[in-house]
Coordinates of C-alpha atoms in Angstrom, one line a residue:
Chain J
M1 CA 66.2 137.8 183.9
N2 CA 63.2 138.2 181.3
Q3 CA 61.8 135.5 179.3
L4 CA 59.5 135.6 176.7
Q5 CA 57.1 133.1 174.5
V6 CA 58.1 132.3 171.0
P7 CA 56.2 130.3 168.2
I8 CA 58.5 127.7 165.9
G9 CA 59.7 127.9 162.9
I10 CA 61.2 125.1 161.0
S11 CA 63.1 126.1 157.8
N12 CA 63.6 123.7 155.6
R13 CA 65.9 123.5 153.1
H14 CA 65.4 126.4 151.1
I15 CA 66.9 128.2 148.0
H16 CA 66.4 132.6 147.3
L17 CA 67.6 134.0 143.7
S18 CA 68.6 137.2 142.6
K19 CA 66.5 137.7 139.0
T20 CA 69.2 137.6 137.3
D21 CA 69.4 133.6 138.3
L22 CA 65.6 133.3 138.5
E23 CA 65.6 133.6 134.4
K24 CA 68.1 131.6 134.1
L25 CA 66.6 128.7 135.5
F26 CA 63.3 129.5 134.4
G27 CA 63.4 131.5 131.1
E28 CA 63.1 135.0 130.3
G29 CA 61.1 137.7 132.3
Y30 CA 60.3 134.9 134.3
E31 CA 58.0 135.0 137.8
L32 CA 57.7 133.5 140.5
T33 CA 54.2 132.4 141.5
N34 CA 53.0 132.9 145.1
I35 CA 51.4 129.7 146.7
K36 CA 51.5 130.6 150.6
D37 CA 52.2 133.1 152.8
L38 CA 55.0 133.3 155.4
V39 CA 54.6 134.7 158.4
Q40 CA 57.0 137.2 158.2
T41 CA 54.9 140.3 156.2
G42 CA 56.0 140.3 152.5
E43 CA 58.0 136.8 152.0
F44 CA 56.1 133.7 150.4
A45 CA 57.1 129.8 149.3
A46 CA 56.9 129.9 145.3
D47 CA 55.2 126.8 143.5
E48 CA 59.0 126.7 141.5
T49 CA 61.6 124.2 142.5
V50 CA 64.8 123.6 141.4
S51 CA 67.7 121.1 141.3
V52 CA 70.4 121.4 143.8
K53 CA 74.2 119.7 142.7
G54 CA 77.0 119.5 144.9
P55 CA 79.8 117.2 143.8
K56 CA 78.8 114.4 146.5
G57 CA 74.7 114.4 145.4
C58 CA 71.7 116.3 144.5
I59 CA 68.8 117.3 146.1
E60 CA 65.7 117.9 143.4
K61 CA 62.3 119.5 144.5
V62 CA 63.9 122.1 146.8
R63 CA 61.5 125.3 147.2
I64 CA 61.8 128.9 146.0
L65 CA 61.5 131.6 148.2
G66 CA 60.3 135.0 147.2
P67 CA 60.3 137.5 146.5
V68 CA 63.5 137.6 144.6
R69 CA 66.5 139.6 146.3
P70 CA 70.2 141.4 145.0
A71 CA 71.7 138.0 145.2
S72 CA 71.3 134.0 145.3
Q73 CA 71.2 131.4 148.7
V74 CA 70.6 128.6 149.4
E75 CA 69.9 127.3 152.5
I76 CA 70.6 124.0 153.6
S77 CA 70.6 121.7 156.7
R78 CA 74.3 119.6 157.7
T79 CA 72.2 116.7 157.0
D80 CA 71.4 117.9 153.5
S81 CA 75.6 119.1 153.3
F82 CA 76.7 115.9 154.1
K83 CA 74.4 114.6 151.0
L84 CA 75.7 117.1 148.7
G85 CA 79.2 117.1 150.1
I86 CA 79.1 120.7 150.3
N87 CA 80.6 122.3 153.3
A88 CA 78.1 124.8 153.8
P89 CA 79.5 127.4 157.1
V90 CA 76.6 128.3 159.7
R91 CA 75.7 132.2 158.5
Q92 CA 73.5 134.7 159.1
S93 CA 71.3 135.4 155.6
G94 CA 73.0 137.4 153.6
Q95 CA 76.6 136.9 154.9
V96 CA 78.0 134.6 151.9
D97 CA 81.1 136.1 151.5
G98 CA 83.6 132.8 151.6
S99 CA 80.4 130.1 151.0
P100 CA 80.6 127.8 149.0
G101 CA 78.9 127.3 145.2
C102 CA 76.5 124.7 143.6
T103 CA 75.0 124.0 141.0
L104 CA 71.1 125.0 140.4
V105 CA 69.3 122.7 137.6
G106 CA 66.2 124.2 136.6
P107 CA 63.7 123.6 133.5
K108 CA 65.6 126.6 131.4
G109 CA 68.7 126.2 132.4
N110 CA 71.8 126.0 134.0
V111 CA 73.7 128.0 137.7
E112 CA 76.8 127.8 138.8
L113 CA 76.3 129.7 142.1
N114 CA 80.6 130.7 142.8
E115 CA 79.3 131.2 147.0
G116 CA 75.9 131.3 148.4
V117 CA 75.3 128.0 150.2
I118 CA 75.1 128.3 153.8
I119 CA 73.3 126.5 156.6
A120 CA 70.8 129.3 158.7
D121 CA 72.5 131.0 161.8
H122 CA 69.2 130.1 164.0
H123 CA 67.8 134.0 164.6
I124 CA 64.5 135.1 166.3
H125 CA 62.2 137.2 164.3
M126 CA 61.5 140.1 166.5
S127 CA 59.7 143.6 166.1
P128 CA 61.1 146.6 167.9
K129 CA 58.5 146.8 170.2
D130 CA 58.7 143.4 171.1
A131 CA 62.2 143.4 172.0
D132 CA 61.6 146.8 174.0
V133 CA 59.1 144.4 176.0
F134 CA 61.9 141.8 176.1
D135 CA 65.3 144.1 176.4
V136 CA 67.2 143.2 173.9
T137 CA 68.3 145.0 170.6
D138 CA 69.4 144.0 166.7
G139 CA 72.4 141.2 167.8
D140 CA 71.5 140.1 171.2
R141 CA 72.4 136.3 171.4
V142 CA 70.2 135.1 173.8
S143 CA 69.0 130.7 174.9
V144 CA 66.4 129.3 173.7
H145 CA 64.5 126.4 176.2
V146 CA 62.7 123.4 174.9
E147 CA 60.8 121.0 176.7
G148 CA 60.0 117.8 175.5
I149 CA 61.4 114.0 176.2
R150 CA 64.3 115.5 174.4
E151 CA 64.4 118.5 176.4
L152 CA 66.9 121.1 175.3
T153 CA 68.3 124.8 175.0
F154 CA 69.9 126.8 171.4
H155 CA 71.9 128.9 173.4
N156 CA 74.2 131.9 170.5
V157 CA 70.5 132.3 169.2
L158 CA 70.6 135.5 167.2
V159 CA 68.3 138.1 167.8
R160 CA 66.5 139.7 164.6
V161 CA 65.1 143.5 164.7
K162 CA 62.8 144.6 162.1
P163 CA 59.1 147.0 162.1
S164 CA 58.2 144.3 159.6
F165 CA 58.9 140.7 161.9
V166 CA 57.0 138.6 163.1
L167 CA 57.7 137.0 166.2
E168 CA 59.7 133.8 165.4
F169 CA 62.4 131.5 166.4
H170 CA 63.3 130.1 163.2
I171 CA 65.5 126.6 162.9
D172 CA 66.4 124.1 160.4
T173 CA 65.2 120.4 160.3
D174 CA 68.0 119.0 162.1
E175 CA 67.7 121.5 165.1
A176 CA 63.6 120.9 165.2
N177 CA 64.0 116.9 164.6
S178 CA 66.5 116.7 167.7
C179 CA 63.8 118.3 170.1
L180 CA 60.4 116.4 168.1
V181 CA 58.6 120.6 167.6
K182 CA 56.7 121.1 165.0
N183 CA 55.6 124.1 163.5
Y184 CA 53.9 126.8 166.2
D185 CA 54.7 125.1 169.2
M186 CA 56.1 127.5 171.6
V187 CA 59.1 128.1 173.1
T188 CA 61.0 129.7 176.3
V189 CA 63.8 132.3 175.0
L190 CA 65.8 133.7 177.7
N191 CA 66.7 137.7 177.0
K192 CA 70.8 136.7 177.5
V193 CA 72.6 133.7 176.9
A194 CA 72.4 130.9 179.7
R195 CA 76.5 130.1 179.5
L196 CA 78.0 126.9 181.3
S197 CA 78.8 129.0 184.9
D198 CA 74.8 129.6 185.0
L199 CA 74.3 126.2 184.4
T200 CA 76.3 124.9 187.6
A201 CA 75.9 128.2 189.6
Chain N
M5 CA 77.8 120.4 190.9
N6 CA 79.5 117.1 189.2
Q7 CA 80.8 117.3 185.9
L8 CA 82.5 114.7 183.8
Q9 CA 84.1 115.1 179.9
V10 CA 83.1 112.9 177.9
P11 CA 83.5 111.5 174.8
I12 CA 80.4 112.0 171.5
G13 CA 79.1 108.3 169.9
I14 CA 76.8 108.9 167.1
S15 CA 74.6 106.7 166.4
N16 CA 73.2 106.6 162.8
R17 CA 70.4 104.4 161.8
H18 CA 71.2 101.0 162.4
I19 CA 69.5 97.4 163.6
H20 CA 70.0 95.0 165.9
L21 CA 68.7 91.3 164.8
S22 CA 67.3 88.7 166.5
K23 CA 68.8 85.1 165.2
T24 CA 65.8 83.7 164.0
D25 CA 65.5 86.9 161.7
L26 CA 69.1 87.6 160.7
E27 CA 68.4 83.6 159.0
K28 CA 65.6 84.7 157.1
L29 CA 66.9 87.4 155.7
F30 CA 70.3 85.7 155.2
G31 CA 69.6 82.2 155.5
E32 CA 70.0 79.3 157.2
G33 CA 72.8 79.2 159.4
Y34 CA 73.8 82.7 158.7
E35 CA 76.3 84.3 161.0
L36 CA 77.3 88.3 160.7
T37 CA 80.6 89.7 159.8
N38 CA 82.4 92.1 162.6
I39 CA 84.0 94.3 160.1
K40 CA 84.9 96.8 162.8
D41 CA 85.0 97.1 166.6
L42 CA 82.5 99.5 168.4
V43 CA 83.9 101.2 171.7
Q44 CA 81.3 98.9 173.6
T45 CA 82.3 96.4 174.3
G46 CA 81.5 93.3 171.9
E47 CA 79.1 95.2 169.8
F48 CA 80.7 95.6 166.1
A49 CA 79.6 97.1 163.0
A50 CA 78.8 93.7 161.1
D51 CA 79.5 94.2 156.4
E52 CA 76.2 92.8 156.2
T53 CA 72.7 95.6 155.7
V54 CA 69.1 95.3 154.5
S55 CA 66.6 97.8 153.4
V56 CA 64.0 99.4 155.5
K57 CA 60.5 99.5 154.1
G58 CA 57.8 102.2 155.4
P59 CA 54.4 103.1 155.1
K60 CA 55.9 106.4 153.0
G61 CA 59.3 105.0 151.9
C62 CA 62.8 102.9 151.7
I63 CA 65.7 103.7 152.8
E64 CA 68.5 101.2 151.6
K65 CA 71.9 99.4 152.6
V66 CA 71.2 100.4 156.7
R67 CA 73.8 98.1 158.5
I68 CA 73.6 95.8 161.3
L69 CA 74.9 95.9 164.2
G70 CA 76.2 93.0 166.5
P71 CA 76.1 90.1 167.9
V72 CA 72.4 89.2 167.7
R73 CA 70.3 89.6 169.8
P74 CA 66.9 88.4 171.4
A75 CA 64.9 90.7 169.3
S76 CA 65.4 92.7 166.3
Q77 CA 65.8 96.1 166.8
V78 CA 65.6 99.3 163.8
E79 CA 66.8 101.9 165.1
I80 CA 66.9 105.6 163.5
S81 CA 66.3 109.5 163.3
R82 CA 63.5 111.7 163.0
T83 CA 64.9 113.0 159.8
D84 CA 64.4 108.9 158.9
S85 CA 60.3 108.7 159.9
F86 CA 59.5 111.2 158.4
K87 CA 60.7 109.0 155.1
L88 CA 60.0 106.0 156.2
G89 CA 56.2 107.2 157.5
I90 CA 56.6 105.8 160.2
N91 CA 56.4 107.5 163.8
A92 CA 58.7 106.3 166.2
P93 CA 58.6 106.6 169.8
V94 CA 62.0 108.0 171.8
R95 CA 63.1 104.5 173.7
Q96 CA 65.5 103.0 175.4
S97 CA 67.2 100.4 173.8
G98 CA 65.7 97.1 174.2
Q99 CA 62.5 98.6 175.3
V100 CA 59.8 98.5 172.0
D101 CA 56.6 97.3 174.0
G102 CA 54.1 99.1 171.3
S103 CA 56.3 100.3 169.3
P104 CA 56.0 100.6 165.6
G105 CA 57.2 97.8 162.6
C106 CA 58.1 98.1 159.3
T107 CA 59.4 95.7 156.2
L108 CA 62.8 94.4 156.4
V109 CA 64.2 93.1 152.6
G110 CA 67.3 91.1 152.9
P111 CA 69.4 89.3 150.1
K112 CA 67.5 85.8 150.8
G113 CA 64.0 86.7 152.4
N114 CA 62.3 89.9 154.2
V115 CA 60.8 89.9 157.8
E116 CA 57.9 91.8 158.8
L117 CA 58.2 93.0 162.3
N118 CA 54.7 93.9 164.1
E119 CA 56.9 96.4 166.9
G120 CA 60.8 97.1 167.4
V121 CA 61.5 100.7 165.1
I122 CA 62.6 103.4 167.7
I123 CA 64.2 106.4 168.1
A124 CA 67.1 106.0 170.7
D125 CA 66.5 108.0 174.2
H126 CA 70.4 109.6 174.6
H127 CA 72.1 108.4 176.9
I128 CA 75.9 107.9 178.1
H129 CA 77.5 104.8 178.5
M130 CA 79.6 105.0 182.0
S131 CA 81.3 102.0 184.6
P132 CA 80.3 101.5 188.0
K133 CA 84.0 103.5 188.5
D134 CA 83.0 106.1 186.5
A135 CA 79.6 106.3 188.2
D136 CA 81.5 107.1 191.7
V137 CA 83.8 109.6 190.3
F138 CA 80.4 111.2 188.5
D139 CA 78.1 110.6 191.5
V140 CA 75.4 108.7 189.1
T141 CA 73.8 105.6 189.2
D142 CA 72.0 103.8 186.7
G143 CA 68.7 105.2 185.8
D144 CA 69.5 108.7 186.5
R145 CA 68.8 112.0 184.2
V146 CA 71.7 114.6 183.7
S147 CA 72.5 117.7 181.5
V148 CA 74.9 117.8 178.6
H149 CA 77.0 120.9 177.2
V150 CA 78.1 121.0 174.3
E151 CA 80.0 124.5 172.9
G152 CA 80.9 126.1 169.7
I153 CA 79.0 128.4 167.1
R154 CA 75.3 126.0 167.9
E155 CA 76.4 125.6 171.4
L156 CA 73.4 123.5 172.9
T157 CA 72.4 122.2 176.5
F158 CA 70.8 119.1 175.9
H159 CA 68.7 117.5 179.4
N160 CA 67.0 114.4 180.2
V161 CA 69.8 112.7 179.0
L162 CA 69.9 109.2 180.7
V163 CA 72.7 107.5 182.8
R164 CA 73.6 103.8 181.9
V165 CA 76.0 101.9 184.0
K166 CA 77.4 98.9 183.5
P167 CA 80.8 96.9 184.5
S168 CA 81.3 95.9 180.3
F169 CA 80.6 100.0 179.4
V170 CA 83.6 102.8 178.2
L171 CA 82.5 106.3 178.9
E172 CA 80.2 107.6 176.2
F173 CA 77.3 109.9 174.7
H174 CA 75.5 108.2 172.6
I175 CA 73.3 110.6 170.6
D176 CA 71.6 110.2 166.9
T177 CA 72.6 112.1 163.6
D178 CA 70.0 114.7 163.7
E179 CA 71.3 115.8 167.7
A180 CA 74.7 115.6 165.7
N181 CA 74.0 118.1 163.5
S182 CA 71.7 120.1 165.5
C183 CA 75.0 121.2 167.3
L184 CA 77.7 120.4 164.6
V185 CA 79.2 117.5 166.2
K186 CA 81.4 114.9 165.3
N187 CA 82.8 111.4 167.2
Y188 CA 84.4 111.6 169.7
D189 CA 84.1 115.8 170.7
M190 CA 84.4 116.2 174.3
V191 CA 81.4 117.6 175.9
T192 CA 80.6 118.8 179.2
V193 CA 78.1 116.4 181.5
L194 CA 76.6 117.7 184.7
N195 CA 75.3 115.7 187.2
K196 CA 72.0 116.2 187.5
V197 CA 69.6 118.5 184.9
A198 CA 69.7 121.8 184.7
R199 CA 66.3 122.8 184.7
L200 CA 64.9 125.8 183.8
S201 CA 64.6 127.5 187.4
D202 CA 68.1 126.5 187.2
L203 CA 69.5 128.2 183.9
T204 CA 67.3 131.5 185.1
A205 CA 68.1 131.8 188.5

């Protein structure tokens, strides 16, 4: 079985906005302010934040990530879902069909999203060159092993391959806190899912 | 390798109090009100709550679990530790030497704890009979496998054996949310730690 060392990138709750929703929240012609480039090429943390409201609660100052996208999407943790009262499904980015909505509150207006609130499916960003070395293809599922006092193995981790992608294992704050990792910690990726039958062989 | 099906018990943040600290917080001669027996024999959720204060923040209405113990202890998640600004270590219950403290705020007074704030080391409660069947002894470490879309394996899980113990795998809210489980979900316990070498064999 091939193994690869990969750095962790922890995603806190965040929002991707469509141009239309950005303008509803911040005003006509508004453009996001890049305050920090992310590891993935072209992606950035914006200075702008909005509040996310659900039936049970509200989370303020949720960071917007740029650039704008075709559709708005809110990525939260399971912990956040309980606070908001929104039963968000685990989904790949962009696959928001039938997911619940929420209210976004900005300085110039609100947006009622009919769908788009998801818990991100953990995934590994990889260039085609990394994928070749590692012997996986886009859409494969693999296992990721994390050392430490709370040593654990994530299974069913999605591999995403694109020329622009930089090698990085994306997990959310619940997943990071369950094994006490921080950004850029290195973990071991296996090139297939280690099934229970492997564990007990 | 032996396997055992075990139900999950999710521990939200909670506090165990000494009699002295209980009286400082709630008044002389005060006794806890049992509102719900827990799965473990003799343990109960009390009606009473207090606020936990750290250098960076405060968490209100933290549940007290009874009965009183020789020493006070605050069990939080890693997520809570960031909110409070308290760098709590992962520890077994009762092993609080050198752990950070906090301020507890009750209706009749405050308590300054010098130590006692920990993140609970995940563990399996087991009777001696269960331990015999499963071929483990008190203090052993094992792996626990959780199925689902966020399938994962917890390694380095402590086995605790006592005649009064009822079979249950205790994890905190971060760990539960990382694999989307709820109370009483069944998981598979292996009778040793599945090491990376097992995964890649």
